[in-house]
Amino acid sequence: MTARMDARAAIMPLPPMDRARQVTEALAAYIGQANLKAGDRLPAERELMSALAVGRSTIREVIRHFQALGVMETRKGSGTYLLKPVTTATIHMPLSFDAVHLRDALLQTLEVRRGIECEANMVAARRRTAGDLVVIEEKLDAMERVHLAKGTSGPEDLAFHLAIYEATHNPLFRQLLEQMREAFERFWDEPFDRPDFARRSFPFHRTLFNAIAAQDTEAARRETLKILDVVEEDIKEMSQ
């Protein structure tokens, strides 16, 4: 006896191979084989269309995909440039948030940063080398000079923290935390238009460095929390 087909169900035909995915993989393979580095320009759109035998819309879809991952950018009148290394073996984990609601986005990010950043700084305290300490202190000295001169030091603060993430010798710490911080910096330099945002956390950066230098993991955790607690307090106070 033959079963009657449910009118509400249907066997859908298999979709053709995803052309955009094929082009994405081919472009990633080309970047790896050509040994392109961050800052290098990709072939022009017309060259890519010809080499990959696809239309302009497919090329642009693939480029938008890589832009969303934060690994490429298109500069008007100049071309498309590589921001970060890309290979067929690279796994990209883009972050997304609602930038319209600044307060909520900052607080949500802070919740995640608190866990990851505490662990990163504790790992840095355990694994840092003498060479790592030299670099971290150089970044800290630069941050302190700019802060004392201007009252704020956003880029220098970021450089200090990135140097600590490097001292973990685990690239995922830097990649995850850098993505979180850079995502916000694309939209604004000073949260809530306040140049004094998180200014009170300034002295805790030196004590964090001291903890890492002493390889005191618990002290590194405490000093990290002091910094992030100030950030949370300022988010709540300045967003009222």
PDB file of N, CA, C and O in Angstrom, residues 132-145 155-164 206:
ATOM      1  N   ASP A 132      58.355  39.991  27.528  1.00  0.00           N
ATOM      2  CA  ASP A 132      56.974  40.476  27.599  1.00  0.00           C
ATOM      3  C   ASP A 132      56.870  41.667  28.548  1.00  0.00           C
ATOM      4  O   ASP A 132      56.197  42.659  28.251  1.00  0.00           O
ATOM      5  N   LEU A 133      57.537  41.559  29.699  1.00  0.00           N
ATOM      6  CA  LEU A 133      57.468  42.632  30.696  1.00  0.00           C
ATOM      7  C   LEU A 133      58.020  43.928  30.152  1.00  0.00           C
ATOM      8  O   LEU A 133      57.481  45.011  30.430  1.00  0.00           O
ATOM      9  N   VAL A 134      59.100  43.844  29.392  1.00  0.00           N
ATOM     10  CA  VAL A 134      59.693  45.052  28.796  1.00  0.00           C
ATOM     11  C   VAL A 134      58.667  45.747  27.901  1.00  0.00           C
ATOM     12  O   VAL A 134      58.471  46.965  27.971  1.00  0.00           O
ATOM     13  N   VAL A 135      57.998  44.963  27.051  1.00  0.00           N
ATOM     14  CA  VAL A 135      57.016  45.543  26.120  1.00  0.00           C
ATOM     15  C   VAL A 135      55.828  46.117  26.881  1.00  0.00           C
ATOM     16  O   VAL A 135      55.378  47.237  26.600  1.00  0.00           O
ATOM     17  N   ILE A 136      55.309  45.377  27.863  1.00  0.00           N
ATOM     18  CA  ILE A 136      54.152  45.852  28.628  1.00  0.00           C
ATOM     19  C   ILE A 136      54.484  47.163  29.335  1.00  0.00           C
ATOM     20  O   ILE A 136      53.682  48.112  29.330  1.00  0.00           O
ATOM     21  N   GLU A 137      55.668  47.226  29.943  1.00  0.00           N
ATOM     22  CA  GLU A 137      56.022  48.450  30.672  1.00  0.00           C
ATOM     23  C   GLU A 137      56.230  49.623  29.733  1.00  0.00           C
ATOM     24  O   GLU A 137      55.891  50.763  30.068  1.00  0.00           O
ATOM     25  N   GLU A 138      56.766  49.362  28.540  1.00  0.00           N
ATOM     26  CA  GLU A 138      56.915  50.435  27.551  1.00  0.00           C
ATOM     27  C   GLU A 138      55.548  51.016  27.198  1.00  0.00           C
ATOM     28  O   GLU A 138      55.379  52.240  27.107  1.00  0.00           O
ATOM     29  N   LYS A 139      54.569  50.150  26.978  1.00  0.00           N
ATOM     30  CA  LYS A 139      53.212  50.606  26.649  1.00  0.00           C
ATOM     31  C   LYS A 139      52.587  51.349  27.822  1.00  0.00           C
ATOM     32  O   LYS A 139      51.885  52.351  27.638  1.00  0.00           O
ATOM     33  N   LEU A 140      52.848  50.862  29.042  1.00  0.00           N
ATOM     34  CA  LEU A 140      52.310  51.522  30.227  1.00  0.00           C
ATOM     35  C   LEU A 140      52.924  52.906  30.402  1.00  0.00           C
ATOM     36  O   LEU A 140      52.212  53.879  30.702  1.00  0.00           O
ATOM     37  N   ASP A 141      54.229  53.022  30.229  1.00  0.00           N
ATOM     38  CA  ASP A 141      54.900  54.319  30.349  1.00  0.00           C
ATOM     39  C   ASP A 141      54.330  55.319  29.340  1.00  0.00           C
ATOM     40  O   ASP A 141      54.091  56.491  29.670  1.00  0.00           O
ATOM     41  N   ALA A 142      54.109  54.851  28.106  1.00  0.00           N
ATOM     42  CA  ALA A 142      53.546  55.716  27.068  1.00  0.00           C
ATOM     43  C   ALA A 142      52.138  56.152  27.441  1.00  0.00           C
ATOM     44  O   ALA A 142      51.754  57.319  27.277  1.00  0.00           O
ATOM     45  N   MET A 143      51.348  55.218  27.977  1.00  0.00           N
ATOM     46  CA  MET A 143      49.982  55.532  28.403  1.00  0.00           C
ATOM     47  C   MET A 143      49.989  56.583  29.502  1.00  0.00           C
ATOM     48  O   MET A 143      49.207  57.543  29.478  1.00  0.00           O
ATOM     49  N   GLU A 144      50.875  56.414  30.476  1.00  0.00           N
ATOM     50  CA  GLU A 144      50.934  57.356  31.602  1.00  0.00           C
ATOM     51  C   GLU A 144      51.356  58.744  31.145  1.00  0.00           C
ATOM     52  O   GLU A 144      50.816  59.751  31.617  1.00  0.00           O
ATOM     53  N   ARG A 145      52.320  58.821  30.215  1.00  0.00           N
ATOM     54  CA  ARG A 145      52.760  60.129  29.703  1.00  0.00           C
ATOM     55  C   ARG A 145      51.612  60.873  29.030  1.00  0.00           C
ATOM     56  O   ARG A 145      51.376  62.056  29.285  1.00  0.00           O
ATOM     57  N   PRO A 155      44.027  55.232  22.846  1.00  0.00           N
ATOM     58  CA  PRO A 155      44.855  54.327  22.036  1.00  0.00           C
ATOM     59  C   PRO A 155      46.001  53.712  22.834  1.00  0.00           C
ATOM     60  O   PRO A 155      46.334  52.543  22.650  1.00  0.00           O
ATOM     61  N   GLU A 156      46.598  54.506  23.707  1.00  0.00           N
ATOM     62  CA  GLU A 156      47.712  54.004  24.521  1.00  0.00           C
ATOM     63  C   GLU A 156      47.229  52.978  25.550  1.00  0.00           C
ATOM     64  O   GLU A 156      47.920  52.004  25.847  1.00  0.00           O
ATOM     65  N   ASP A 157      46.028  53.204  26.078  1.00  0.00           N
ATOM     66  CA  ASP A 157      45.426  52.240  27.002  1.00  0.00           C
ATOM     67  C   ASP A 157      45.203  50.907  26.297  1.00  0.00           C
ATOM     68  O   ASP A 157      45.509  49.837  26.836  1.00  0.00           O
ATOM     69  N   LEU A 158      44.683  50.971  25.072  1.00  0.00           N
ATOM     70  CA  LEU A 158      44.452  49.749  24.303  1.00  0.00           C
ATOM     71  C   LEU A 158      45.770  49.026  24.038  1.00  0.00           C
ATOM     72  O   LEU A 158      45.858  47.803  24.184  1.00  0.00           O
ATOM     73  N   ALA A 159      46.812  49.774  23.669  1.00  0.00           N
ATOM     74  CA  ALA A 159      48.115  49.158  23.385  1.00  0.00           C
ATOM     75  C   ALA A 159      48.667  48.447  24.614  1.00  0.00           C
ATOM     76  O   ALA A 159      49.266  47.366  24.512  1.00  0.00           O
ATOM     77  N   PHE A 160      48.457  49.036  25.798  1.00  0.00           N
ATOM     78  CA  PHE A 160      48.903  48.415  27.044  1.00  0.00           C
ATOM     79  C   PHE A 160      48.206  47.079  27.261  1.00  0.00           C
ATOM     80  O   PHE A 160      48.841  46.054  27.540  1.00  0.00           O
ATOM     81  N   HIS A 161      46.893  47.069  27.107  1.00  0.00           N
ATOM     82  CA  HIS A 161      46.146  45.836  27.333  1.00  0.00           C
ATOM     83  C   HIS A 161      46.468  44.781  26.273  1.00  0.00           C
ATOM     84  O   HIS A 161      46.560  43.579  26.593  1.00  0.00           O
ATOM     85  N   LEU A 162      46.657  45.199  25.026  1.00  0.00           N
ATOM     86  CA  LEU A 162      47.003  44.236  23.984  1.00  0.00           C
ATOM     87  C   LEU A 162      48.354  43.586  24.270  1.00  0.00           C
ATOM     88  O   LEU A 162      48.554  42.395  23.992  1.00  0.00           O
ATOM     89  N   ALA A 163      49.279  44.359  24.829  1.00  0.00           N
ATOM     90  CA  ALA A 163      50.591  43.793  25.184  1.00  0.00           C
ATOM     91  C   ALA A 163      50.441  42.724  26.265  1.00  0.00           C
ATOM     92  O   ALA A 163      51.154  41.715  26.255  1.00  0.00           O
ATOM     93  N   ILE A 164      49.512  42.947  27.190  1.00  0.00           N
ATOM     94  CA  ILE A 164      49.263  41.931  28.221  1.00  0.00           C
ATOM     95  C   ILE A 164      48.664  40.678  27.583  1.00  0.00           C
ATOM     96  O   ILE A 164      49.060  39.547  27.908  1.00  0.00           O
ATOM     97  N   ARG A 206      48.961  50.628  36.631  1.00  0.00           N
ATOM     98  CA  ARG A 206      50.305  50.418  37.171  1.00  0.00           C
ATOM     99  C   ARG A 206      50.301  49.258  38.169  1.00  0.00           C
ATOM    100  O   ARG A 206      51.218  48.428  38.163  1.00  0.00           O
TER     101      ARG A 206
END
